[in-house]
Short mmCIF file of C-alpha atoms and ligand atoms in Angstrom, two decimals:
data_model
loop_
_atom_site.label_atom_id
_atom_site.label_comp_id
_atom_site.label_asym_id
_atom_site.label_seq_id
_atom_site.Cartn_x
_atom_site.Cartn_y
_atom_site.Cartn_z
CA MET A 1 0.00 0.00 0.00
CA SER A 2 1.39 3.42 -0.87
CA ALA A 3 1.59 6.29 1.56
CA GLU A 4 -0.75 8.44 -0.57
CA PRO A 5 -4.00 7.51 -2.32
CA GLN A 6 -3.10 6.30 -5.83
CA THR A 7 -4.73 9.30 -7.40
CA GLU A 8 -6.25 12.22 -5.63
CA THR A 9 -9.82 12.26 -6.87
CA ARG A 10 -12.72 14.62 -6.37
CA GLU A 11 -14.70 11.61 -5.07
CA HIS A 12 -12.16 10.95 -2.38
CA ALA A 13 -12.09 14.59 -1.30
CA LEU A 14 -15.89 14.63 -1.09
CA GLU A 15 -15.96 11.31 0.71
CA LEU A 16 -13.84 12.70 3.53
CA TRP A 17 -16.29 15.55 3.95
CA ARG A 18 -19.30 13.22 3.75
CA GLN A 19 -17.91 10.97 6.47
CA MET A 20 -17.14 13.85 8.83
CA ARG A 21 -20.52 15.45 8.21
CA ARG A 22 -22.23 12.08 8.77
CA ILE A 23 -20.64 11.73 12.20
CA ARG A 24 -21.52 15.33 13.10
CA LEU A 25 -25.18 14.94 12.16
CA PHE A 26 -25.47 11.58 13.90
CA GLU A 27 -24.10 13.01 17.13
CA GLU A 28 -26.13 16.20 17.04
CA LYS A 29 -29.17 13.95 16.76
CA CYS A 30 -27.88 11.86 19.68
CA ALA A 31 -27.68 14.98 21.87
CA GLU A 32 -31.26 15.85 20.94
CA LEU A 33 -32.49 12.31 21.65
CA TYR A 34 -30.64 12.26 24.95
CA SER A 35 -32.39 15.44 26.06
CA ALA A 36 -35.69 13.82 25.04
CA GLN A 37 -34.70 10.83 27.24
CA LYS A 38 -34.85 8.44 24.32
CA ILE A 39 -31.19 7.66 24.87
CA ARG A 40 -30.28 6.92 28.50
CA GLY A 41 -27.11 6.20 30.43
CA PHE A 42 -23.88 7.80 29.31
CA LEU A 43 -23.25 9.76 26.15
CA HIS A 44 -19.82 11.12 25.20
CA LEU A 45 -19.83 13.09 21.97
CA TYR A 46 -16.95 13.24 19.49
CA ILE A 47 -18.02 16.59 18.00
CA GLY A 48 -14.88 18.54 17.02
CA GLU A 49 -12.72 15.43 16.70
CA GLU A 50 -14.20 13.96 13.50
CA ALA A 51 -11.08 14.52 11.37
CA VAL A 52 -9.19 12.02 13.53
CA ALA A 53 -11.44 8.99 12.95
CA VAL A 54 -12.09 9.89 9.32
CA GLY A 55 -8.47 10.70 8.44
CA THR A 56 -6.89 7.73 10.19
CA LEU A 57 -9.41 5.15 9.02
CA GLN A 58 -8.55 5.88 5.37
CA ALA A 59 -5.35 3.95 6.07
CA ILE A 60 -7.08 0.96 7.69
CA THR A 61 -8.53 -1.87 5.59
CA ALA A 62 -11.52 -4.11 6.32
CA ASP A 63 -9.06 -6.85 7.30
CA ASP A 64 -7.45 -4.69 9.99
CA ALA A 65 -8.89 -4.50 13.50
CA ILE A 66 -10.14 -1.45 15.39
CA VAL A 67 -10.24 -0.93 19.13
CA ALA A 68 -11.66 2.35 20.39
CA ALA A 69 -12.41 4.07 23.67
CA TYR A 70 -15.86 5.22 24.79
CA ARG A 71 -16.09 8.25 22.45
CA GLU A 72 -16.41 5.80 19.57
CA HIS A 73 -19.53 6.63 17.55
CA GLY A 74 -17.47 8.13 14.71
CA HIS A 75 -15.09 5.20 14.45
CA ALA A 76 -17.97 2.72 14.26
CA LEU A 77 -19.73 4.77 11.58
CA VAL A 78 -16.62 5.07 9.41
CA ARG A 79 -15.92 1.36 9.90
CA GLY A 80 -19.29 0.60 8.34
CA VAL A 81 -21.29 -0.59 11.31
CA PRO A 82 -24.81 0.22 10.06
CA MET A 83 -26.25 3.40 11.52
CA PRO A 84 -29.58 1.74 12.50
CA ALA A 85 -27.68 -0.85 14.57
CA LEU A 86 -25.80 1.96 16.33
CA MET A 87 -28.92 4.00 17.01
CA ALA A 88 -30.76 0.93 18.30
CA GLU A 89 -27.80 0.27 20.61
CA LEU A 90 -28.10 3.79 22.01
CA TYR A 91 -31.80 3.17 22.60
CA GLY A 92 -30.98 -0.08 24.44
CA LYS A 93 -32.88 -2.16 21.92
CA ALA A 94 -32.17 -5.81 21.13
CA GLU A 95 -31.42 -4.93 17.49
CA GLY A 96 -28.43 -2.83 18.58
CA CYS A 97 -24.90 -3.84 17.58
CA SER A 98 -24.26 -5.08 21.14
CA GLY A 99 -27.78 -6.35 21.68
CA GLY A 100 -28.73 -3.14 23.48
CA ARG A 101 -26.65 -4.10 26.49
CA GLY A 102 -23.63 -1.91 25.89
CA GLY A 103 -25.08 1.47 25.00
CA SER A 104 -23.06 4.41 23.83
CA MET A 105 -19.69 3.34 25.23
CA HIS A 106 -19.72 -0.29 24.11
CA PHE A 107 -20.33 -0.51 20.40
CA PHE A 108 -19.06 -3.85 19.13
CA ASP A 109 -19.20 -5.65 15.81
CA ALA A 110 -16.92 -8.67 15.58
CA LYS A 111 -17.94 -9.38 11.97
CA ARG A 112 -16.52 -6.02 10.95
CA ARG A 113 -13.51 -6.43 13.26
CA PHE A 114 -14.69 -3.52 15.39
CA TYR A 115 -13.65 -4.74 18.85
CA GLY A 116 -15.18 -2.04 21.10
CA GLY A 117 -15.92 0.61 22.71
CA TYR A 118 -14.17 0.54 26.20
CA ALA A 119 -15.50 2.54 29.14
CA ILE A 120 -12.43 1.88 31.24
CA VAL A 121 -9.78 4.45 30.43
CA ALA A 122 -6.90 2.67 28.61
CA GLY A 123 -8.85 -0.60 28.80
CA GLY A 124 -8.66 -1.09 25.04
CA LEU A 125 -4.87 -0.96 24.77
CA PRO A 126 -4.08 -4.44 26.12
CA VAL A 127 -6.90 -5.82 23.94
CA ALA A 128 -5.26 -4.25 20.87
CA VAL A 129 -1.91 -5.71 21.86
CA GLY A 130 -3.54 -9.13 22.19
CA LEU A 131 -5.20 -8.87 18.77
CA ALA A 132 -1.89 -7.87 17.19
CA LEU A 133 -0.08 -10.69 18.96
CA ALA A 134 -2.64 -13.16 17.55
CA ASP A 135 -2.09 -11.77 14.04
CA LYS A 136 1.66 -12.04 14.42
CA LEU A 137 1.54 -15.62 15.72
CA ARG A 138 -0.72 -16.58 12.82
CA GLY A 139 1.56 -14.89 10.30
CA LEU A 140 -1.14 -12.45 9.14
CA SER A 141 -0.14 -9.08 7.78
CA ARG A 142 -2.77 -6.99 9.54
CA VAL A 143 -2.80 -3.81 11.56
CA THR A 144 -4.72 -3.19 14.76
CA ALA A 145 -5.71 0.47 15.07
CA CYS A 146 -6.06 1.40 18.73
CA TYR A 147 -7.68 4.72 19.73
CA PHE A 148 -7.44 6.30 23.16
CA GLY A 149 -7.46 9.72 24.78
CA ASP A 150 -4.69 11.65 26.47
CA GLY A 151 -6.12 10.46 29.81
CA SER A 152 -4.87 6.96 28.97
CA ILE A 153 -1.28 8.15 29.16
CA ALA A 154 -1.63 8.32 32.94
CA GLU A 155 -2.68 4.67 33.18
CA GLY A 156 -0.38 1.73 33.75
CA GLU A 157 -2.02 -0.11 30.85
CA PHE A 158 -0.64 2.47 28.42
CA HIS A 159 2.92 1.85 29.57
CA GLU A 160 2.55 -1.93 29.73
CA SER A 161 0.99 -2.02 26.27
CA MET A 162 3.62 0.21 24.68
CA ASN A 163 6.37 -1.82 26.28
CA LEU A 164 5.07 -5.22 25.16
CA ALA A 165 4.15 -4.02 21.66
CA SER A 166 7.70 -2.75 21.25
CA LEU A 167 9.40 -5.73 22.89
CA TRP A 168 7.47 -8.23 20.77
CA GLN A 169 7.35 -5.97 17.67
CA LEU A 170 3.58 -6.13 17.30
CA PRO A 171 1.64 -4.45 14.48
CA VAL A 172 -0.37 -1.94 16.53
CA LEU A 173 -1.07 1.57 15.33
CA PHE A 174 -1.56 3.47 18.59
CA ILE A 175 -3.64 6.56 17.92
CA CYS A 176 -3.75 9.06 20.76
CA GLU A 177 -6.68 11.46 20.41
CA ASN A 178 -5.15 14.26 22.41
CA ASN A 179 -7.94 16.73 23.19
CA PHE A 180 -5.92 18.02 26.17
CA TYR A 181 -8.50 17.08 28.80
CA ALA A 182 -9.25 13.90 30.69
CA MET A 183 -12.75 14.74 31.91
CA GLY A 184 -12.01 17.88 33.98
CA THR A 185 -8.26 17.32 34.27
CA ALA A 186 -6.00 19.13 31.81
CA LEU A 187 -3.04 17.20 30.44
CA ASP A 188 -0.55 19.55 32.10
CA ARG A 189 -2.06 18.78 35.50
CA HIS A 190 -1.35 15.06 35.31
CA GLN A 191 1.73 14.77 33.07
CA ALA A 192 5.25 15.98 33.75
CA GLN A 193 6.27 15.36 30.14
CA LEU A 194 3.82 16.94 27.72
CA ASP A 195 5.57 15.78 24.55
CA LEU A 196 3.71 12.51 24.04
CA VAL A 197 5.85 11.55 21.06
CA LEU A 198 8.85 11.44 23.40
CA LYS A 199 6.97 9.13 25.73
CA ALA A 200 6.38 6.65 22.90
CA ARG A 201 9.99 6.91 21.76
CA GLY A 202 11.00 6.11 25.32
CA TYR A 203 9.63 2.64 24.66
CA GLY A 204 11.42 2.36 21.34
CA VAL A 205 8.18 2.99 19.45
CA ALA A 206 8.39 5.22 16.36
CA ALA A 207 6.09 8.20 16.79
CA GLN A 208 4.75 11.32 15.17
CA SER A 209 2.37 14.15 16.03
CA VAL A 210 -0.16 15.66 13.64
CA ASP A 211 -2.77 18.42 13.56
CA GLY A 212 -5.95 16.49 14.33
CA MET A 213 -8.20 19.28 13.05
CA ASP A 214 -6.96 18.85 9.48
CA VAL A 215 -8.40 15.71 7.90
CA ARG A 216 -5.91 15.74 5.02
CA ALA A 217 -2.91 15.99 7.32
CA VAL A 218 -4.31 13.21 9.50
CA GLU A 219 -4.89 10.98 6.48
CA ARG A 220 -1.34 11.56 5.20
CA ALA A 221 0.22 10.85 8.58
CA ALA A 222 -1.97 7.77 9.14
CA ARG A 223 -1.08 6.29 5.74
CA GLU A 224 2.61 6.66 6.48
CA ALA A 225 2.15 5.26 9.98
CA ALA A 226 0.05 2.28 8.84
CA ASP A 227 2.60 1.51 6.11
CA ARG A 228 5.35 1.45 8.68
CA VAL A 229 3.34 -0.88 10.92
CA ARG A 230 2.50 -3.18 8.01
CA GLN A 231 5.92 -3.29 6.43
CA GLY A 232 8.09 -2.94 9.50
CA LYS A 233 5.81 -5.21 11.51
CA ALA A 234 6.34 -2.93 14.46
CA PRO A 235 4.14 -0.57 16.47
CA PHE A 236 3.73 3.13 15.70
CA PHE A 237 2.36 5.92 17.88
CA LEU A 238 0.41 8.70 16.18
CA GLU A 239 -0.65 11.66 18.29
CA CYS A 240 -3.54 13.66 16.82
CA LYS A 241 -3.95 17.04 18.51
CA THR A 242 -7.64 17.78 18.56
CA TYR A 243 -10.41 19.29 20.69
CA ARG A 244 -13.88 18.35 21.83
CA PHE A 245 -16.36 21.17 21.39
CA ARG A 246 -18.94 19.68 23.75
CA ALA A 247 -18.74 18.81 27.41
CA HIS A 248 -16.97 15.60 28.47
CA SER A 249 -20.33 13.85 28.72
CA MET A 250 -23.91 15.03 29.01
CA TYR A 251 -23.49 15.59 32.78
CA ASP A 252 -20.46 17.85 32.74
CA PRO A 253 -20.87 21.57 33.69
CA GLU A 254 -17.43 22.32 32.14
CA LEU A 255 -16.01 24.38 34.96
CA TYR A 256 -12.40 23.51 34.10
CA ARG A 257 -11.94 25.44 30.87
CA GLU A 258 -12.60 28.94 29.62
CA LYS A 259 -15.39 29.51 27.11
CA SER A 260 -12.95 31.64 25.10
CA GLU A 261 -10.67 28.62 24.68
CA VAL A 262 -13.54 26.54 23.30
CA GLU A 263 -14.55 29.36 20.94
CA ALA A 264 -10.97 29.70 19.68
CA TRP A 265 -10.83 25.99 18.82
CA LYS A 266 -14.25 26.15 17.15
CA LYS A 267 -12.75 28.48 14.58
CA ARG A 268 -10.77 25.44 13.48
CA ASP A 269 -13.86 23.21 13.23
CA PRO A 270 -12.64 20.33 11.01
CA VAL A 271 -15.97 19.84 9.25
CA LEU A 272 -16.61 23.53 8.52
CA THR A 273 -13.06 24.44 7.51
CA TYR A 274 -12.74 21.42 5.22
CA ALA A 275 -16.12 22.16 3.58
CA ALA A 276 -15.03 25.78 3.06
CA SER A 277 -11.81 24.69 1.36
CA LEU A 278 -13.74 22.30 -0.88
CA ARG A 279 -16.17 25.04 -1.85
CA GLN A 280 -13.34 27.43 -2.57
CA SER A 281 -11.59 24.95 -4.84
CA GLY A 282 -14.86 24.20 -6.63
CA VAL A 283 -14.98 20.55 -5.49
CA LEU A 284 -18.11 21.08 -3.42
CA ASP A 285 -20.85 22.85 -5.36
CA ALA A 286 -24.28 23.76 -4.03
CA ASP A 287 -26.09 20.87 -5.76
CA THR A 288 -23.66 18.25 -4.51
CA GLU A 289 -23.87 19.65 -1.01
CA ARG A 290 -27.68 19.68 -1.00
CA ASN A 291 -27.85 16.10 -2.33
CA LEU A 292 -25.37 14.82 0.21
CA GLU A 293 -27.15 16.60 3.07
CA GLN A 294 -30.49 15.16 1.98
CA SER A 295 -29.19 11.62 1.75
CA LEU A 296 -27.52 11.87 5.17
CA SER A 297 -30.66 13.23 6.71
CA ARG A 298 -32.72 10.37 5.20
CA GLU A 299 -30.23 7.83 6.56
CA LEU A 300 -30.51 9.43 10.00
CA ASP A 301 -34.32 9.43 9.95
CA ASP A 302 -34.32 5.75 8.96
CA ALA A 303 -31.92 4.92 11.79
CA VAL A 304 -34.10 6.69 14.37
CA ARG A 305 -37.22 4.96 13.04
CA PHE A 306 -35.44 1.60 13.24
CA ALA A 307 -34.42 2.26 16.84
CA GLU A 308 -37.91 3.46 17.80
CA GLN A 309 -39.47 0.32 16.35
CA GLY A 310 -36.88 -1.97 17.93
CA THR A 311 -37.73 -4.47 20.62
CA TRP A 312 -36.87 -4.57 24.29
CA GLU A 313 -35.20 -7.75 25.37
CA PRO A 314 -37.52 -10.41 26.75
CA GLU A 315 -37.13 -11.13 30.46
CA THR A 316 -36.19 -14.71 29.61
CA SER A 317 -32.86 -13.59 28.14
CA LEU A 318 -31.88 -11.42 31.13
CA THR A 319 -29.08 -13.71 32.29
CA ARG A 320 -27.76 -14.46 28.83
CA PHE A 321 -24.12 -13.38 28.30
CA VAL A 322 -23.45 -13.50 32.03
CA HIS A 323 -21.46 -16.66 31.32
CA ALA A 324 -19.64 -17.46 28.09
CA GLU A 325 -21.50 -19.58 25.60
CA LYS A 326 -19.93 -22.38 23.62
CA GLU A 327 -20.80 -20.73 20.33
CA ALA A 328 -20.17 -17.00 20.09
CA PRO A 329 -23.62 -15.46 19.43
CA GLN A 330 -23.92 -13.60 16.13
C1 TPP B 401 -9.61 3.41 34.80
C2 TPP B 401 -10.59 4.55 34.82
N1 TPP B 401 -10.39 5.59 35.64
C3 TPP B 401 -11.26 6.62 35.65
C4 TPP B 401 -12.37 6.61 34.85
C5 TPP B 401 -13.33 7.79 34.86
N2 TPP B 401 -13.16 8.52 33.58
C6 TPP B 401 -14.05 8.37 32.59
S1 TPP B 401 -13.63 9.25 31.26
C7 TPP B 401 -12.25 9.87 31.98
C8 TPP B 401 -11.35 10.83 31.24
C9 TPP B 401 -10.57 10.19 30.13
O1 TPP B 401 -10.05 11.16 29.28
P1 TPP B 401 -9.35 10.83 27.92
O2 TPP B 401 -8.74 9.48 28.00
O3 TPP B 401 -8.43 11.95 27.59
O4 TPP B 401 -10.52 10.71 26.87
P2 TPP B 401 -11.51 11.84 26.33
O5 TPP B 401 -12.69 11.83 27.24
O6 TPP B 401 -10.76 13.11 26.36
O7 TPP B 401 -11.88 11.40 24.96
C10 TPP B 401 -12.14 9.39 33.27
C11 TPP B 401 -11.05 9.74 34.19
C12 TPP B 401 -12.57 5.49 34.02
N3 TPP B 401 -13.62 5.40 33.17
N4 TPP B 401 -11.66 4.48 33.98
#
């Protein structure tokens, strides 16, 4: 696989925009449905960070694995987990991708090699290392893309995972979504070393940092990084500097950061700035934009209808999945 798309096409440029816009609309709808109490439990929105999932996942094939944290709606959408199955999961319906039992933080779709959704900070990293180890032992040339926030850097699992991935030369693409806050704790309040690339290099892992608000830059960096993982059969650490425009979750009064800081980052909104550049270069014309918006809005309406019409689990299946079953349920 080459580091750049074979040819830079208008279709590809538009596809990046479509995918980011699709995540944005899905999540704005989620916020609305949460306020209407249709979606319960936890809800962590990815709004502002879309360029990271969209840019990086251009470099990941259907054969590669994905492990994400709990802000994972965008990753699941780009991976191709059907939107109705995601919306039904948020509603807690049996038709959801995790049978309605996981909710927002636990999307899962083994068939598409989307291995979660982890609510425990840094919980996905050892899982990614295990998946990569399995690939290596089986002689498969696959990458495991592992997403986590800057909060994970403070966890022992980060250090153990980086160490083992480096020691055993495992094909993991570690993608740190550095939005500078772990809930209400700023990175500089919990880390002595703020250069995260240096931390990765400390484990002998090649690393790079990229502007996570620029989908093209993220895509370029991710293609190079994934190539290195694939060809060098060794881990890589990609830091994407990004920002979440919304609160940490729906319960957060956001007392830890200035409104002016949020407004300053919003000027770099990855969806709006990319759309503006496409309009300016003539790639995105008014007709194309209207058509794309209409088709996304239809897809969203269908997903909500599907979730609304979904079924609650019968009482008889309440204890199912408490113990492992011989056959993995589909
Ligand atoms: C092991 C563990 N400790 C604490 C928590 C509580 N908690 C939930 S989210 C969060 C912040 C994580 O921030 P980060 O990893 O940067 O991800 P972001 O929310 O910024 O995407 C914390 C501390 C948890 N879920 N798991």
